[in-house]
Short mmCIF file of C-alpha atoms in Angstrom, two decimals:
data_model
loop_
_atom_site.label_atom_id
_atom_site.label_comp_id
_atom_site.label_asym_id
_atom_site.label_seq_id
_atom_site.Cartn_x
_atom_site.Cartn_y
_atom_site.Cartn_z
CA UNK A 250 -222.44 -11.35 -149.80
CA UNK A 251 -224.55 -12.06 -146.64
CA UNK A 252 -225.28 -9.75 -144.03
CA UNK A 253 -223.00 -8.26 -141.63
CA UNK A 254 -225.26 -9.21 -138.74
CA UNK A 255 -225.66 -12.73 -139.61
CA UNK A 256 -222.03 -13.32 -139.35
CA UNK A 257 -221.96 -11.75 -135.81
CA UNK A 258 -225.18 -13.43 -134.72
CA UNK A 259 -223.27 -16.85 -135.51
CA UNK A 260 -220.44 -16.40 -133.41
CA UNK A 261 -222.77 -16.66 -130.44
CA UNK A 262 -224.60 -19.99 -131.55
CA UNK A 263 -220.69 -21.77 -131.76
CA UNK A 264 -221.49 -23.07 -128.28
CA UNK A 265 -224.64 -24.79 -129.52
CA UNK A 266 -222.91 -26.94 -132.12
CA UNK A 267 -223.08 -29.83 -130.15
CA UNK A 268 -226.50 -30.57 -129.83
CA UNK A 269 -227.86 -32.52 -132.87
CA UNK A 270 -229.93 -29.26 -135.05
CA UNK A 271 -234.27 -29.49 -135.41
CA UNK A 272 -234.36 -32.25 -138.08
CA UNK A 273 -238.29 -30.43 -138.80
CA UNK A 274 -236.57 -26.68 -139.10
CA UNK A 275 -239.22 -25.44 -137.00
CA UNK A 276 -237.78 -22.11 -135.88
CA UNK A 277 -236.98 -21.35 -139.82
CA UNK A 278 -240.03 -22.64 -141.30
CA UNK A 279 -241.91 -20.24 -139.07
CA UNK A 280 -239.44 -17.54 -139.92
CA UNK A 281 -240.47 -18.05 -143.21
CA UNK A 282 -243.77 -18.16 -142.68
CA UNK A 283 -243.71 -14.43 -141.78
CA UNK A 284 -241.55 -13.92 -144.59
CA UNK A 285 -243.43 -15.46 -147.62
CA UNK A 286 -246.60 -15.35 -145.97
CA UNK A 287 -246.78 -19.56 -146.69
CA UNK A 288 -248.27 -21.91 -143.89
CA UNK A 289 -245.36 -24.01 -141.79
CA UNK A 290 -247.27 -26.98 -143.34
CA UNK A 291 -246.83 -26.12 -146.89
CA UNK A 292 -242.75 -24.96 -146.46
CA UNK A 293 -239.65 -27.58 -146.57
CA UNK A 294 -236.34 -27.02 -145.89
CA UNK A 295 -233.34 -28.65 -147.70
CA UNK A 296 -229.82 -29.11 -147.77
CA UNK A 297 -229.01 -26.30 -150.48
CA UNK A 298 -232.04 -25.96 -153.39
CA UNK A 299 -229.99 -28.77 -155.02
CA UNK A 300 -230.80 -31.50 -152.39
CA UNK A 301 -234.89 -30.57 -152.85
CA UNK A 302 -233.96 -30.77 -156.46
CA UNK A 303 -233.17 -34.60 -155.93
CA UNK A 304 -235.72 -35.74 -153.30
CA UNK A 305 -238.32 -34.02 -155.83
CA UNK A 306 -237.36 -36.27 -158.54
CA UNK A 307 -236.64 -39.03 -156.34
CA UNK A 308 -240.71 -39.04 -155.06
CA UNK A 309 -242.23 -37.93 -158.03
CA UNK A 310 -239.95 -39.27 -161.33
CA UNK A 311 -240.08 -42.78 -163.19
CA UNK A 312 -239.65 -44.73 -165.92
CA UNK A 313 -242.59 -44.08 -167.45
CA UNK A 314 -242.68 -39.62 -166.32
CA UNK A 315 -242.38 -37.55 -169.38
CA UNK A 316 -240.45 -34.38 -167.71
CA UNK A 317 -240.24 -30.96 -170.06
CA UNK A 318 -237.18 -28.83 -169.55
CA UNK A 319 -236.17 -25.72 -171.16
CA UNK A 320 -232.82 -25.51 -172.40
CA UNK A 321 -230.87 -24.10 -171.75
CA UNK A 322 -230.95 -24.12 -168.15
CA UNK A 323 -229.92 -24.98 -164.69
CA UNK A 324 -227.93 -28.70 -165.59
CA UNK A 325 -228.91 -30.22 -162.07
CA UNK A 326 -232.86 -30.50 -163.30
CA UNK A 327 -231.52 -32.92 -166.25
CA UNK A 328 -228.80 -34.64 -164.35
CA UNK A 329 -232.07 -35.79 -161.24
CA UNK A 330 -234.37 -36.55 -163.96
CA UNK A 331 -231.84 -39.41 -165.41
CA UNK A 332 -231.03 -40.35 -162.37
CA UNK A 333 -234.44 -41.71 -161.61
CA UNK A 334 -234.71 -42.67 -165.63
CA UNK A 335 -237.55 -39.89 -166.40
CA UNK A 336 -238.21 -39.58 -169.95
CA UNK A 337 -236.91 -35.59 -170.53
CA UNK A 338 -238.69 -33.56 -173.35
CA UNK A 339 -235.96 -31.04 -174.12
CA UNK A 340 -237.19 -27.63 -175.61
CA UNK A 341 -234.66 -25.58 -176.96
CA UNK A 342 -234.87 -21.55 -176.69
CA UNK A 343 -232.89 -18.67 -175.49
CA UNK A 344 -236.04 -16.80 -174.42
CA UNK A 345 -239.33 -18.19 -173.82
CA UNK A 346 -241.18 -15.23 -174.25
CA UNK A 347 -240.66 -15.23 -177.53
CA UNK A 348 -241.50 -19.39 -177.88
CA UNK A 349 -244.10 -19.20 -175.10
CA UNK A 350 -247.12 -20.69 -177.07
CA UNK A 351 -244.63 -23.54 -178.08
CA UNK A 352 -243.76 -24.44 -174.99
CA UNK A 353 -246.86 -24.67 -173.37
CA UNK A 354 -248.31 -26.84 -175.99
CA UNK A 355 -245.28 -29.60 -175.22
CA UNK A 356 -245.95 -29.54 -171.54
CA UNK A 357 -247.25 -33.95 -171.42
CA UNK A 358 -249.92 -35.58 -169.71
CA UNK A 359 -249.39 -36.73 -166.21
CA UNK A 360 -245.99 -35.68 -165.90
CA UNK A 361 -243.25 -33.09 -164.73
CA UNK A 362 -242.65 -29.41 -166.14
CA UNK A 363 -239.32 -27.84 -164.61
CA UNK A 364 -239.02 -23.76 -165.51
CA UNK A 365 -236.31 -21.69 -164.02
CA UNK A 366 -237.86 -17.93 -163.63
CA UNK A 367 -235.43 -16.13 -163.62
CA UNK A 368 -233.62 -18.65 -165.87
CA UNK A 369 -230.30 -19.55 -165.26
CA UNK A 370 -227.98 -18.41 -166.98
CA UNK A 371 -229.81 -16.88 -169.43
CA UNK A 372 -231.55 -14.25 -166.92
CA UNK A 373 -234.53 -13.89 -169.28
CA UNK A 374 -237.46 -13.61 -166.80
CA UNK A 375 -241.25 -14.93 -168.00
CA UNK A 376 -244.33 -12.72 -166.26
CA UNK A 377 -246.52 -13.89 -163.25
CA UNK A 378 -249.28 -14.30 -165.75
CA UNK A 379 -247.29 -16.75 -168.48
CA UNK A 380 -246.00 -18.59 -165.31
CA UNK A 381 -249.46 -18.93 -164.21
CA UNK A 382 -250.34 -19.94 -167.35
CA UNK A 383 -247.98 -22.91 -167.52
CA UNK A 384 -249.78 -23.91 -164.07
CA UNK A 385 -252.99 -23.56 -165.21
CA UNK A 386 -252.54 -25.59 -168.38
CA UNK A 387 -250.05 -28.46 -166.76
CA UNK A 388 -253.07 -28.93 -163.74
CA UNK A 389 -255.42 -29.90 -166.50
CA UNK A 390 -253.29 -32.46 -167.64
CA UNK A 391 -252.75 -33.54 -164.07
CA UNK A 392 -248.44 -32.40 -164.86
CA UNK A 393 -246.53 -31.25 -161.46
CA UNK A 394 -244.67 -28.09 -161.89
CA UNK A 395 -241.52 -27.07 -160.43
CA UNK A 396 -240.80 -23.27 -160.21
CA UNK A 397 -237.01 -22.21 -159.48
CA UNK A 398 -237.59 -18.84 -158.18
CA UNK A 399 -234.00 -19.19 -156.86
CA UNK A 400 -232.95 -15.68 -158.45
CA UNK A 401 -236.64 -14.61 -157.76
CA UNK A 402 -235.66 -11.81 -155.37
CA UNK A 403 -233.04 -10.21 -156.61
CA UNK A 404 -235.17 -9.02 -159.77
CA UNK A 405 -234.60 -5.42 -159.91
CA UNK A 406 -238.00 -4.11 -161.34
CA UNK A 407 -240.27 -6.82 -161.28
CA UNK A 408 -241.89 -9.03 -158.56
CA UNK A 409 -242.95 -12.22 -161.38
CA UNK A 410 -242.86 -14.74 -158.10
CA UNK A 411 -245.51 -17.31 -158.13
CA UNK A 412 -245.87 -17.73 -154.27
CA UNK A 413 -249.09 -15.71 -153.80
CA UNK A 414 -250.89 -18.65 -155.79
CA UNK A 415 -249.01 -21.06 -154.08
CA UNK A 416 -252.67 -22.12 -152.48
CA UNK A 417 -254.33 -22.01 -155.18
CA UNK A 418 -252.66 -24.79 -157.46
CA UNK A 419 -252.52 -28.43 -155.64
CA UNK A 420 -249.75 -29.13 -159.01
CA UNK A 421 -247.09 -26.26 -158.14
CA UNK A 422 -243.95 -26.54 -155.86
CA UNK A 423 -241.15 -23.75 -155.86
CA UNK A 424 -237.82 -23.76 -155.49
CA UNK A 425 -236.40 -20.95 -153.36
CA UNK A 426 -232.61 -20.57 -152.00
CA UNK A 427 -230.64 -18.63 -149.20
CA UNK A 428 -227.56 -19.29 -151.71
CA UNK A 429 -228.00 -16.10 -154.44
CA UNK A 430 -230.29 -13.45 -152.40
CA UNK A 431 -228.99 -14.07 -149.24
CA UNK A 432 -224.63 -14.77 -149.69
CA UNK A 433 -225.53 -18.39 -147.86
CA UNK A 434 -223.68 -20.45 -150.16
CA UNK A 435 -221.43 -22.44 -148.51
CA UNK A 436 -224.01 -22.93 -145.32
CA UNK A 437 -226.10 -25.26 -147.97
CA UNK A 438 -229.58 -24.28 -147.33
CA UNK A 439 -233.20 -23.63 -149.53
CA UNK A 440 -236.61 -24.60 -148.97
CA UNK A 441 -239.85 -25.26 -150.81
CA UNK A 442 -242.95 -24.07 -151.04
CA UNK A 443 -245.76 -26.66 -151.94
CA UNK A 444 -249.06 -28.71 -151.46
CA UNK A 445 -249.44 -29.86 -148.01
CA UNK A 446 -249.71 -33.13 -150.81
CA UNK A 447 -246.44 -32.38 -152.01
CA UNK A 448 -245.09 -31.13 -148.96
CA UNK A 449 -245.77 -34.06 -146.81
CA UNK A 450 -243.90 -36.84 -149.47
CA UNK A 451 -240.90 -34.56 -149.71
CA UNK A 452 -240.46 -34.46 -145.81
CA UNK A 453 -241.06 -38.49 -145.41
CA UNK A 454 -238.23 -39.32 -147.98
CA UNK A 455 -236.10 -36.62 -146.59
CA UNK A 456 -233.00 -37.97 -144.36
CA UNK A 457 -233.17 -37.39 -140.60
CA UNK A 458 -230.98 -33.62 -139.68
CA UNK A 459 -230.67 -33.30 -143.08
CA UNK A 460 -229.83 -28.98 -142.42
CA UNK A 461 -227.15 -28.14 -140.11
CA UNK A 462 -227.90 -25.98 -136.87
CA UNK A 463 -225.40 -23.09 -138.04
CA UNK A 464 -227.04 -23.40 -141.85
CA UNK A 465 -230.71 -23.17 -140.16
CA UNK A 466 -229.75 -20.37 -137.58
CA UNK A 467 -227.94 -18.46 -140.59
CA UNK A 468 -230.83 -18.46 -142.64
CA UNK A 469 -233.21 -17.31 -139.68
CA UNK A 470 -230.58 -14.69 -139.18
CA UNK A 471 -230.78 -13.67 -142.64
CA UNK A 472 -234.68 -13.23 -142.77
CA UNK A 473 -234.22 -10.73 -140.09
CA UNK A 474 -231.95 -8.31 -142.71
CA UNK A 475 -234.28 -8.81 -145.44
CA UNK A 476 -234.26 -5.56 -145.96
CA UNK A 477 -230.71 -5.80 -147.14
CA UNK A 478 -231.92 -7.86 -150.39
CA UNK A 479 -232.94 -3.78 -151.56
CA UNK A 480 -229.40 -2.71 -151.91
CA UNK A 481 -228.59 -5.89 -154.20
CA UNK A 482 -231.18 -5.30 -156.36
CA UNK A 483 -230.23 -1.27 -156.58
CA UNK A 484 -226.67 -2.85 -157.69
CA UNK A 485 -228.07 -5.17 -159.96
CA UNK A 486 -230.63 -2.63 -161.82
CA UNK A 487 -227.25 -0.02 -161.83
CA UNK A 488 -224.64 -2.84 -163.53
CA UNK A 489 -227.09 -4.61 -165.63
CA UNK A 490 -226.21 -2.96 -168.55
#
């Protein structure tokens, strides 16, 4: 669940619910710029991961995108890929580890690789260096890829997150959430990390207050317990088996 201290720091912002809420996030895209060490210019936030989901596939899918999705996998990739009648490459494996070479030789020219790390539901998790990898090989076929790290911090041993080389690669965007790691779930919030590129075409097709002031000052809340994200992953590492 979320924080004890977020739920208390809320009940003082009730009196600020009628003023309409920063339709740029500034106050949590700073926040968050202290907390993955990303540039305010190169972090959006969304209405739930889900919403970024869309308005990624919205600016960057067409007819004529060839998309490659593992399988199986988080359904809501699929379902905003159709939507905007992307042509999806399915690839079929309960562990890509073990099918890695396979899958990075289907990854198409000029299009769209989605990769869920840790994958939902499966939980297998891929390393920093075969996510890098898929980067590496999708930028020289000028491919986009979109990294769900949406689990990312709740990995018990390993650290695999790809936000480090975030400035490195002008074709990555990931996929982060306040939903899993942070007991936000019904608040609906996530962000992105990106290109300024990408970054700036995600926030000009995004709709006006799109993040509710309670959702935004929830998650800035949040970032300030961050520390509590160690006890989930000491319950994790003791249940897992």
């Amino acid at each position: 669940g979320s924080h004890p201290g977020v739920k208390k720091y809320l009940k003082k912002q009730l009196n600020q619910i009628h003023v309409y809420p920063d339709s740029e996030s500034t106050r949590l895209r700073s926040n968050l710029k202290w907390f993955t060490g990303i540039n305010t210019s190169q972090i959006l936030i969304g209405n739930g991961a889900t919403e970024i989901i869309y308005n990624f596939c919205s600016a960057f899918v067409n007819k004529k995108s060839k998309v490659l999705i593992p399988c199986p996998t988080f359904s809501e990739y699929e379902k905003a890929v159709k939507l905007f009648s992307g042509k999806i490459i399915p690839f079929k494996s309960l562990n890509l580890n073990n099918d890695f070479q396979k899958f990075t030789a289907k990854i198409p020219i000029k299009g769209i690789v989605f990769i869920c790390n840790p994958n939902n539901p499966t939980g297998e998790i891929l390393s920093k260096k075969n996510m890098e990898q898929i980067v590496k090989i999708a930028e020289k076929k000028s491919t986009l890829v979109f990294v769900d790290e949406t689990f990312i911090e709740l990995v018990p041993d390993s650290y695999p997150s790809l936000v480090k080389t975030i400035k490195k690669y002008e074709n990555l965007f990931i996929l982060r959430s306040f939903t899993k790691s942070f007991g936000l779930a019904g608040l609906r919030i996530g962000y992105g990390l990106g290109s300024k590129k990408i970054i700036q075409v995600l926030q000009r097709i995004k709709i006006p207050w799109n993040v509710n002031y309670i959702a935004q000052s929830a998650a800035s809340a949040a970032l300030c317990y961050s520390d509590f994200l160690d006890k989930s992953r000491q319950n994790i590492k003791k249940e897992k088996s």
